[in-house]
Coordinates of C-alpha atoms in Angstrom, one line a residue:
X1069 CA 155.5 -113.9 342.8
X1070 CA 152.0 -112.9 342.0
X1071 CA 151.1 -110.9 338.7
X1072 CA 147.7 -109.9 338.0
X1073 CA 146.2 -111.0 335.4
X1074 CA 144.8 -107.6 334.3
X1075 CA 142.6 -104.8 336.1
X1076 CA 140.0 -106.1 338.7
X1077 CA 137.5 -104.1 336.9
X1078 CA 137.0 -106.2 334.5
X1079 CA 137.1 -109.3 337.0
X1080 CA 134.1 -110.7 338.9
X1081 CA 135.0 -110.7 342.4
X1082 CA 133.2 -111.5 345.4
X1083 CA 131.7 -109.3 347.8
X1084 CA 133.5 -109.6 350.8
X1085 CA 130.5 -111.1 352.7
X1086 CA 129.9 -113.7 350.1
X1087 CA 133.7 -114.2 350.5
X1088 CA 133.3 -114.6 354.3
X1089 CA 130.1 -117.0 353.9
X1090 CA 131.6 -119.5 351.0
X1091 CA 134.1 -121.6 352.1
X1092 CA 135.9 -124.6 350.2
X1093 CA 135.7 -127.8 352.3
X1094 CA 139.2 -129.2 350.9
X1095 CA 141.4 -126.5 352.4
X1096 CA 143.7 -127.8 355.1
X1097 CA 144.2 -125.0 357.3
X1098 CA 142.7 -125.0 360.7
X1099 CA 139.7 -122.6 360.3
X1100 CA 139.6 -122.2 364.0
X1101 CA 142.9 -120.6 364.1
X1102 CA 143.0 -118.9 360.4
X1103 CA 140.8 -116.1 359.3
X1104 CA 141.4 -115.9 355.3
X1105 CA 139.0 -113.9 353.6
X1106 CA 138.0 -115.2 350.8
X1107 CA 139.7 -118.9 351.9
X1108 CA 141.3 -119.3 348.4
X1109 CA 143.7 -118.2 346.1
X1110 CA 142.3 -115.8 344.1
X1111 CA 143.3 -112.2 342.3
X1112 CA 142.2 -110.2 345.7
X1113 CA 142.5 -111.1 349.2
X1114 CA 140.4 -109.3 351.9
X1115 CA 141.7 -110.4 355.4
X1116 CA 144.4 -112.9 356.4
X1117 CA 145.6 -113.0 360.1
X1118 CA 144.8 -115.7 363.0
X1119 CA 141.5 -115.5 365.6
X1120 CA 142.0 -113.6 369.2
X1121 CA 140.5 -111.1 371.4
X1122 CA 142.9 -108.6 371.1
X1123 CA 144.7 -108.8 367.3
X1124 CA 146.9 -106.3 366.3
X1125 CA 145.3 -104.9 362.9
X1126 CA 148.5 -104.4 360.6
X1127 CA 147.2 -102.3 357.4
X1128 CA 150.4 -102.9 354.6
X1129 CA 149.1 -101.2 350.9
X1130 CA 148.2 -104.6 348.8
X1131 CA 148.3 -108.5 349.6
X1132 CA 150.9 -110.6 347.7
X1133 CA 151.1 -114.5 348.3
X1134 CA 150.9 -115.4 351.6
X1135 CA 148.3 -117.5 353.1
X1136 CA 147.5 -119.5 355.9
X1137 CA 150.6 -121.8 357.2
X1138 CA 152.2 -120.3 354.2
X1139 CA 153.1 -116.6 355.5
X1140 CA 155.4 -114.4 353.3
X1141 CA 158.2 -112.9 355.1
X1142 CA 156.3 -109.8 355.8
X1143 CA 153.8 -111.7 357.6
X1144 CA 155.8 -113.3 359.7
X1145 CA 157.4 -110.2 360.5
X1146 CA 154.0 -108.8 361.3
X1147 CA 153.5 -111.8 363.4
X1148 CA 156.3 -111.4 365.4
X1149 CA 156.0 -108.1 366.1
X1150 CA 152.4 -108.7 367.7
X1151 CA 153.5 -111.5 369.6
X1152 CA 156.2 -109.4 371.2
X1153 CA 153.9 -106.5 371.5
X1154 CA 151.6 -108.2 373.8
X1155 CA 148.7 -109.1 371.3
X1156 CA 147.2 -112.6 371.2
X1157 CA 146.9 -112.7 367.5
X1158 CA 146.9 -110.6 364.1
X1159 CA 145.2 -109.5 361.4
X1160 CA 146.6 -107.8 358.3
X1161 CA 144.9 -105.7 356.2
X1162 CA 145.7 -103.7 353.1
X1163 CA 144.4 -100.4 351.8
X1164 CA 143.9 -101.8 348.6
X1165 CA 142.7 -105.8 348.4
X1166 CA 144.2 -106.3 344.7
X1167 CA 146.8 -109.8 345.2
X1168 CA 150.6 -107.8 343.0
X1169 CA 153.8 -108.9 344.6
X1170 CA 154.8 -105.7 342.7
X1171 CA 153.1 -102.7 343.8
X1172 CA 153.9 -101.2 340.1
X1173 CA 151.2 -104.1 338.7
X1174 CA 148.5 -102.5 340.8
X1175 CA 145.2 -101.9 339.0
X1176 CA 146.1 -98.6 337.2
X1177 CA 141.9 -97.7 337.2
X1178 CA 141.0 -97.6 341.0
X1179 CA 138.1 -99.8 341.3
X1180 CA 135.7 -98.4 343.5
X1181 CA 133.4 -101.6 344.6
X1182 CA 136.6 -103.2 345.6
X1183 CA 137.5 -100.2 348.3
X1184 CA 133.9 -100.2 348.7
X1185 CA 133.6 -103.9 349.6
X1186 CA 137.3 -103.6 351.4
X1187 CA 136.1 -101.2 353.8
X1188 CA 133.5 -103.4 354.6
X1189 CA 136.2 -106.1 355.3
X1190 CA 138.3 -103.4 357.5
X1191 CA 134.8 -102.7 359.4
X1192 CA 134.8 -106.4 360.4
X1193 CA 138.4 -106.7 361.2
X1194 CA 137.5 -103.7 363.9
X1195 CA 134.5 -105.3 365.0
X1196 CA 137.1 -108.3 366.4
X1197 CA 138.6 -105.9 369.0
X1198 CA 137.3 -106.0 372.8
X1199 CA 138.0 -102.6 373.3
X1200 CA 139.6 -99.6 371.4
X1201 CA 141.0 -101.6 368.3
X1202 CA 145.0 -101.5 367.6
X1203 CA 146.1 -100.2 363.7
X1204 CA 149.8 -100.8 362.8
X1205 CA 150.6 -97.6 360.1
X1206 CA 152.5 -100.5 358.4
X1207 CA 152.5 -99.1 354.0
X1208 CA 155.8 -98.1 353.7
X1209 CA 156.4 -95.3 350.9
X1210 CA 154.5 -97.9 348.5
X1211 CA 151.4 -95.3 349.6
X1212 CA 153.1 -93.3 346.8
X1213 CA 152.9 -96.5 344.1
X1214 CA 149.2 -94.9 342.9
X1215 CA 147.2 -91.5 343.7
X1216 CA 143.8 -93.6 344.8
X1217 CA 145.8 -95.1 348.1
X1218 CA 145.4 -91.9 350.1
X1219 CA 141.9 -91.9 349.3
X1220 CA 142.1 -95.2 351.0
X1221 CA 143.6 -94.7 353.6
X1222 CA 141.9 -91.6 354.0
X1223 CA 138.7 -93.8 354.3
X1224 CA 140.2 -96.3 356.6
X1225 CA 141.7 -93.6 358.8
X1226 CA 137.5 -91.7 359.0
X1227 CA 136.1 -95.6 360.2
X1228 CA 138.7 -96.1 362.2
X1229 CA 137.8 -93.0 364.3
X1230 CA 134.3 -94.6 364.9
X1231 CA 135.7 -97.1 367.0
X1232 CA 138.1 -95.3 368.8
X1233 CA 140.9 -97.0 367.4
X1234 CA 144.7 -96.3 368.3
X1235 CA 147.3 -95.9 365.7
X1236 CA 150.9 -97.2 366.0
X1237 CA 153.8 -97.3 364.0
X1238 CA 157.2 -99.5 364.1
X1239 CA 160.4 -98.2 363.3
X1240 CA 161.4 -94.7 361.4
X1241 CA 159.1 -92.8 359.3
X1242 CA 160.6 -91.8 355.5
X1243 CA 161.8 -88.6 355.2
X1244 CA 158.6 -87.6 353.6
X1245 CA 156.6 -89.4 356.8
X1246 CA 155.4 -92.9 355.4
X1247 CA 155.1 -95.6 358.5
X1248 CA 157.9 -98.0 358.4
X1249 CA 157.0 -101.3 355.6
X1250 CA 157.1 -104.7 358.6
X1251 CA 160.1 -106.1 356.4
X1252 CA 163.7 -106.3 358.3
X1253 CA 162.1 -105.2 361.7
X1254 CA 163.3 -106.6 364.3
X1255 CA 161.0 -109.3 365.7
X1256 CA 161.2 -107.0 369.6
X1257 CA 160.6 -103.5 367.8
X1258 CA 158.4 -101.5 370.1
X1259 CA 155.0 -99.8 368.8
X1260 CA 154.6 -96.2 369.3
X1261 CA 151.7 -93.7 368.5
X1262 CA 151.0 -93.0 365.0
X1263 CA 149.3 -89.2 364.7
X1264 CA 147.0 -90.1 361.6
X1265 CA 145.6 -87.3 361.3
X1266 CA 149.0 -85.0 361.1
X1267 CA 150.4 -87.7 358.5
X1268 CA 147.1 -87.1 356.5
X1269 CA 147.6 -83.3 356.4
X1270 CA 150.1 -83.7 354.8
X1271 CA 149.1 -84.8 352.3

């Protein structure tokens, strides 16, 4: 369980490519396997998934605990999924970086350098694609938890379209059209086309 301390607005945090150049030498994962953005515990997480040509980019709402070698049962759901989708690796991603194992602990102020500094992660995370990058519609009806989410998702959706990315989904969409949360899939679910734009019009 992770509870945040307060709002992140009133933290320091790290941009996130002073998180991807510092890195603590005492960690034990293998850093040729792991990407863990920034590579220690902390109230925010930007990127945590494993290194390959062709990673399936998972976007859930907000990190909780997991970390490398230490995956939550989410993750390894996500995990799974890729493997028996065909991709060589994953990388999850959140519309919102803030660390809450409860989405109703979310920052209540929507800090805007995070998203800022969260897109620039996302932007990486496509840039490790050879070719049209994959994005999993993975939130769930948490998307509902806080109003600034569509924003960000909104955002993610616009960069996304610069790199010709393909959206997916696994599993039924909520009555109200959410992508199915990874949790209790089964490990050989299929990935279908996600219309982004339709879901967004919605809303």
């Amino acid at each position: 369980m992770h509870i945040p301390v307060g709002e992140t607005t009133k933290q320091s945090i790290l941009t996130f490519q002073e998180a991807l150049d510092k890195h603590k030498p005492d960690k034990p994962y293998s850093r040729e396997r792991w990407l863990y953005v920034p590579d220690f515990y902390s109230e925010y997480r930007y990127i945590l998934g494993t290194k390959g040509k062709h990673p399936l980019i998972t976007l859930g709402i907000n990190p909780s605990t997991a970390e490398p070698d230490n995956l939550d049962n989410t993750l390894k759901s996500v995990e799974r999924i890729a493997l028996h989708n065909g991709f060589d690796s994953f990388l999850m991603f959140n519309v919102y970086a803030q660390r809450a194992t409860r989405p109703d602990d979310m920052d209540l102020v929507f800090n805007e350098e995070l998203h800022h500094q969260n897109l620039l992660a996302f932007r990486y995370c496509l840039e490790q694609s050879e070719g049209a990058p994959t994005l999993w519609a993975a939130w769930g009806a948490i998307a509902e938890k806080r109003d600034y989410l569509m924003t960000c998702i909104r955002d993610m959706a616009a960069l996304g379209n610069e790199y010709g990315a393909q959206w997916v989904k696994a599993g039924t969409v909520s009555k109200k059209g959410h992508p199915h949360h990874p949790l209790y899939l089964k490990k050989d679910s299929p990935l279908e086309p996600f219309d982004i734009k339709a879901y967004l019009k919605e809303r």
